[in-house]
Amino acid sequence: MEGLPTTTKGDKRWRSKNLQTSKPSLLMAFFSCIAWLYVAGRLWQDAENRTLLANLLKKNMEQRPKVLTVEDKLMVLGCKDLEKRIVEAEMDLTLAKSQGYLKNQLRQSESFSEKKLLAVIGVYTGFGSYLKRQTSRESWMPRGDALKKLEERGVVVRFVIGRSANRGDSLDRHIDEENHRTKDFFILEGHEEAQEELPKKVKFFFSTAVQNWDAEFYVKVNDNIDIDLEGLIGLLEHRRGQDSAYVGCMKSGEVVSEEGKDWYEPDWWKFGDEKSYFQHASGSLFILSKNLAQYINVNSL
């Protein structure tokens, strides 16, 4: 007779031990599975983000406008021909300036005839030079009707002076009163009459004179000399029609750097170690032809 299966105490202990050992293993497997799923999810999400970013960048690049060069822009705007014409115009303007053409249309004075004048003679004077002006009027410079007759011959003579630093003061009023009596002044309204401004006065005179009178020549004369007016007119008549003419003294000479000495130069340091002036127009009298005076006018800014 077969016996019934029986379980011994040893078997029970072995099964209980196996159950107790398998529980931690199951927990470890469970947590490993969870960790694997988390890592896989993150990797999948990162891959999806990279794909999304790549698509966005590609779309951005397609929508971004093309970077055009200057040449492309000129072609698009149809400006190549315009650019060429602008360059040509600038070249023509530079050439015109070099030849001394006016920046403003000449303004003829009503007191002068339509005939082109022979010369405009500017006698440089100052606020304290009344006696010198009187000496010139009594010696070589015509007055009153004689001055008008000289203008009919094509020669204008005027005392040249600027304005006081304090506009409208007694200095300006005395000059205005004297001019009202004699009518022989050419007042440079935009120039300040001062010793240190004399170089600018020369430029201002030629620039302004060429805008007010159409003449063959423009003459600068100091008010402390007498001139042979008829001899000067004869010289200018002989040279009528001559362009680019400069008649006068050219000098260089030493720059006086010691304050207190005659002809002290405040800006002596600008002339370098040699302290010598560059060659320049100088003297009590010099003459410029019209185109040179026009050149000064164009380039006086």
mmCIF file of N, CA, C and O in Angstrom, residues 110-146:
data_model
loop_
_atom_site.group_PDB
_atom_site.id
_atom_site.type_symbol
_atom_site.label_atom_id
_atom_site.label_comp_id
_atom_site.label_asym_id
_atom_site.label_seq_id
_atom_site.Cartn_x
_atom_site.Cartn_y
_atom_site.Cartn_z
ATOM 1 N N GLU A 110 24.653 148.095 -58.811
ATOM 2 C CA GLU A 110 23.852 148.936 -59.676
ATOM 3 C C GLU A 110 24.616 150.172 -60.146
ATOM 4 O O GLU A 110 24.291 150.763 -61.166
ATOM 5 N N SER A 111 25.632 150.575 -59.374
ATOM 6 C CA SER A 111 26.367 151.787 -59.730
ATOM 7 C C SER A 111 27.381 151.569 -60.838
ATOM 8 O O SER A 111 27.996 152.504 -61.309
ATOM 9 N N PHE A 112 27.562 150.299 -61.245
ATOM 10 C CA PHE A 112 28.541 150.013 -62.277
ATOM 11 C C PHE A 112 27.841 149.667 -63.595
ATOM 12 O O PHE A 112 26.752 149.128 -63.618
ATOM 13 N N SER A 113 28.514 149.965 -64.676
ATOM 14 C CA SER A 113 27.960 149.670 -65.996
ATOM 15 C C SER A 113 28.100 148.184 -66.289
ATOM 16 O O SER A 113 28.757 147.450 -65.558
ATOM 17 N N GLU A 114 27.467 147.749 -67.390
ATOM 18 C CA GLU A 114 27.512 146.339 -67.758
ATOM 19 C C GLU A 114 28.890 145.948 -68.284
ATOM 20 O O GLU A 114 29.216 144.777 -68.359
ATOM 21 N N LYS A 115 29.699 146.923 -68.656
ATOM 22 C CA LYS A 115 31.040 146.638 -69.151
ATOM 23 C C LYS A 115 31.885 146.049 -68.036
ATOM 24 O O LYS A 115 31.849 146.502 -66.894
ATOM 25 N N LYS A 116 32.673 145.026 -68.370
ATOM 26 C CA LYS A 116 33.533 144.398 -67.375
ATOM 27 C C LYS A 116 34.583 145.377 -66.881
ATOM 28 O O LYS A 116 35.218 146.077 -67.670
ATOM 29 N N LEU A 117 34.757 145.423 -65.577
ATOM 30 C CA LEU A 117 35.729 146.341 -64.988
ATOM 31 C C LEU A 117 37.155 145.859 -65.239
ATOM 32 O O LEU A 117 37.404 144.668 -65.422
ATOM 33 N N LEU A 118 38.065 146.829 -65.222
ATOM 34 C CA LEU A 118 39.473 146.460 -65.335
ATOM 35 C C LEU A 118 40.002 145.963 -63.996
ATOM 36 O O LEU A 118 40.672 144.927 -63.938
ATOM 37 N N ALA A 119 39.704 146.685 -62.926
ATOM 38 C CA ALA A 119 40.280 146.311 -61.643
ATOM 39 C C ALA A 119 39.437 146.813 -60.477
ATOM 40 O O ALA A 119 38.765 147.842 -60.578
ATOM 41 N N VAL A 120 39.494 146.070 -59.392
ATOM 42 C CA VAL A 120 38.956 146.493 -58.102
ATOM 43 C C VAL A 120 40.151 146.623 -57.166
ATOM 44 O O VAL A 120 40.852 145.634 -56.908
ATOM 45 N N ILE A 121 40.399 147.830 -56.671
ATOM 46 C CA ILE A 121 41.549 148.090 -55.812
ATOM 47 C C ILE A 121 41.053 148.263 -54.377
ATOM 48 O O ILE A 121 40.284 149.179 -54.085
ATOM 49 N N GLY A 122 41.472 147.375 -53.509
ATOM 50 C CA GLY A 122 41.094 147.445 -52.097
ATOM 51 C C GLY A 122 42.239 147.985 -51.271
ATOM 52 O O GLY A 122 43.324 147.393 -51.233
ATOM 53 N N VAL A 123 42.010 149.139 -50.635
ATOM 54 C CA VAL A 123 43.031 149.770 -49.799
ATOM 55 C C VAL A 123 42.772 149.353 -48.358
ATOM 56 O O VAL A 123 41.797 149.800 -47.738
ATOM 57 N N TYR A 124 43.636 148.519 -47.817
ATOM 58 C CA TYR A 124 43.435 147.976 -46.470
ATOM 59 C C TYR A 124 43.663 149.056 -45.431
ATOM 60 O O TYR A 124 44.713 149.709 -45.418
ATOM 61 N N THR A 125 42.694 149.222 -44.543
ATOM 62 C CA THR A 125 42.774 150.239 -43.509
ATOM 63 C C THR A 125 42.210 149.700 -42.208
ATOM 64 O O THR A 125 41.669 148.580 -42.175
ATOM 65 N N GLY A 126 42.343 150.490 -41.127
ATOM 66 C CA GLY A 126 41.858 150.069 -39.815
ATOM 67 C C GLY A 126 41.120 151.186 -39.118
ATOM 68 O O GLY A 126 41.010 152.308 -39.625
ATOM 69 N N PHE A 127 40.627 150.901 -37.922
ATOM 70 C CA PHE A 127 39.838 151.900 -37.195
ATOM 71 C C PHE A 127 40.663 153.127 -36.813
ATOM 72 O O PHE A 127 40.165 154.238 -36.797
ATOM 73 N N GLY A 128 41.937 152.927 -36.516
ATOM 74 C CA GLY A 128 42.766 154.055 -36.082
ATOM 75 C C GLY A 128 43.580 154.683 -37.191
ATOM 76 O O GLY A 128 44.594 155.340 -36.921
ATOM 77 N N SER A 129 43.166 154.509 -38.439
ATOM 78 C CA SER A 129 43.975 154.979 -39.576
ATOM 79 C C SER A 129 43.304 156.115 -40.346
ATOM 80 O O SER A 129 43.469 156.237 -41.560
ATOM 81 N N TYR A 130 42.571 156.955 -39.640
ATOM 82 C CA TYR A 130 41.883 158.066 -40.307
ATOM 83 C C TYR A 130 42.861 158.989 -41.014
ATOM 84 O O TYR A 130 42.639 159.395 -42.171
ATOM 85 N N LEU A 131 43.967 159.341 -40.353
ATOM 86 C CA LEU A 131 44.948 160.247 -40.961
ATOM 87 C C LEU A 131 45.581 159.623 -42.208
ATOM 88 O O LEU A 131 45.835 160.333 -43.195
ATOM 89 N N LYS A 132 45.839 158.321 -42.187
ATOM 90 C CA LYS A 132 46.385 157.646 -43.362
ATOM 91 C C LYS A 132 45.396 157.697 -44.518
ATOM 92 O O LYS A 132 45.784 157.882 -45.685
ATOM 93 N N ARG A 133 44.114 157.523 -44.221
ATOM 94 C CA ARG A 133 43.094 157.590 -45.276
ATOM 95 C C ARG A 133 43.030 159.001 -45.882
ATOM 96 O O ARG A 133 42.910 159.164 -47.095
ATOM 97 N N GLN A 134 43.111 159.990 -45.013
ATOM 98 C CA GLN A 134 43.090 161.368 -45.503
ATOM 99 C C GLN A 134 44.299 161.653 -46.390
ATOM 100 O O GLN A 134 44.176 162.329 -47.421
ATOM 101 N N THR A 135 45.457 161.112 -46.002
ATOM 102 C CA THR A 135 46.668 161.296 -46.812
ATOM 103 C C THR A 135 46.486 160.660 -48.190
ATOM 104 O O THR A 135 46.880 161.235 -49.210
ATOM 105 N N SER A 136 45.906 159.479 -48.233
ATOM 106 C CA SER A 136 45.666 158.806 -49.523
ATOM 107 C C SER A 136 44.696 159.615 -50.376
ATOM 108 O O SER A 136 44.897 159.762 -51.590
ATOM 109 N N ARG A 137 43.649 160.141 -49.771
ATOM 110 C CA ARG A 137 42.660 160.939 -50.523
ATOM 111 C C ARG A 137 43.273 162.222 -51.089
ATOM 112 O O ARG A 137 42.885 162.687 -52.156
ATOM 113 N N GLU A 138 44.218 162.781 -50.356
ATOM 114 C CA GLU A 138 44.833 164.039 -50.794
ATOM 115 C C GLU A 138 45.993 163.822 -51.762
ATOM 116 O O GLU A 138 46.488 164.791 -52.350
ATOM 117 N N SER A 139 46.449 162.557 -51.914
ATOM 118 C CA SER A 139 47.577 162.292 -52.806
ATOM 119 C C SER A 139 47.142 161.558 -54.074
ATOM 120 O O SER A 139 46.946 162.168 -55.129
ATOM 121 N N TRP A 140 46.924 160.266 -54.004
ATOM 122 C CA TRP A 140 46.699 159.499 -55.220
ATOM 123 C C TRP A 140 45.261 159.019 -55.418
ATOM 124 O O TRP A 140 44.862 158.697 -56.536
ATOM 125 N N MET A 141 44.459 158.951 -54.348
ATOM 126 C CA MET A 141 43.119 158.364 -54.450
ATOM 127 C C MET A 141 42.078 159.436 -54.761
ATOM 128 O O MET A 141 41.931 160.395 -54.004
ATOM 129 N N PRO A 142 41.348 159.293 -55.893
ATOM 130 C CA PRO A 142 40.333 160.293 -56.259
ATOM 131 C C PRO A 142 39.211 160.369 -55.227
ATOM 132 O O PRO A 142 38.958 159.415 -54.490
ATOM 133 N N ARG A 143 38.525 161.523 -55.221
ATOM 134 C CA ARG A 143 37.409 161.724 -54.300
ATOM 135 C C ARG A 143 36.197 162.255 -55.063
ATOM 136 O O ARG A 143 36.353 162.896 -56.114
ATOM 137 N N GLY A 144 35.015 161.985 -54.525
ATOM 138 C CA GLY A 144 33.789 162.558 -55.077
ATOM 139 C C GLY A 144 33.552 162.188 -56.528
ATOM 140 O O GLY A 144 33.571 161.014 -56.925
ATOM 141 N N ASP A 145 33.348 163.222 -57.370
ATOM 142 C CA ASP A 145 33.071 163.009 -58.798
ATOM 143 C C ASP A 145 34.237 162.336 -59.506
ATOM 144 O O ASP A 145 34.033 161.546 -60.445
ATOM 145 N N ALA A 146 35.446 162.665 -59.078
ATOM 146 C CA ALA A 146 36.627 162.051 -59.707
ATOM 147 C C ALA A 146 36.636 160.541 -59.482
ATOM 148 O O ALA A 146 37.058 159.766 -60.352
#
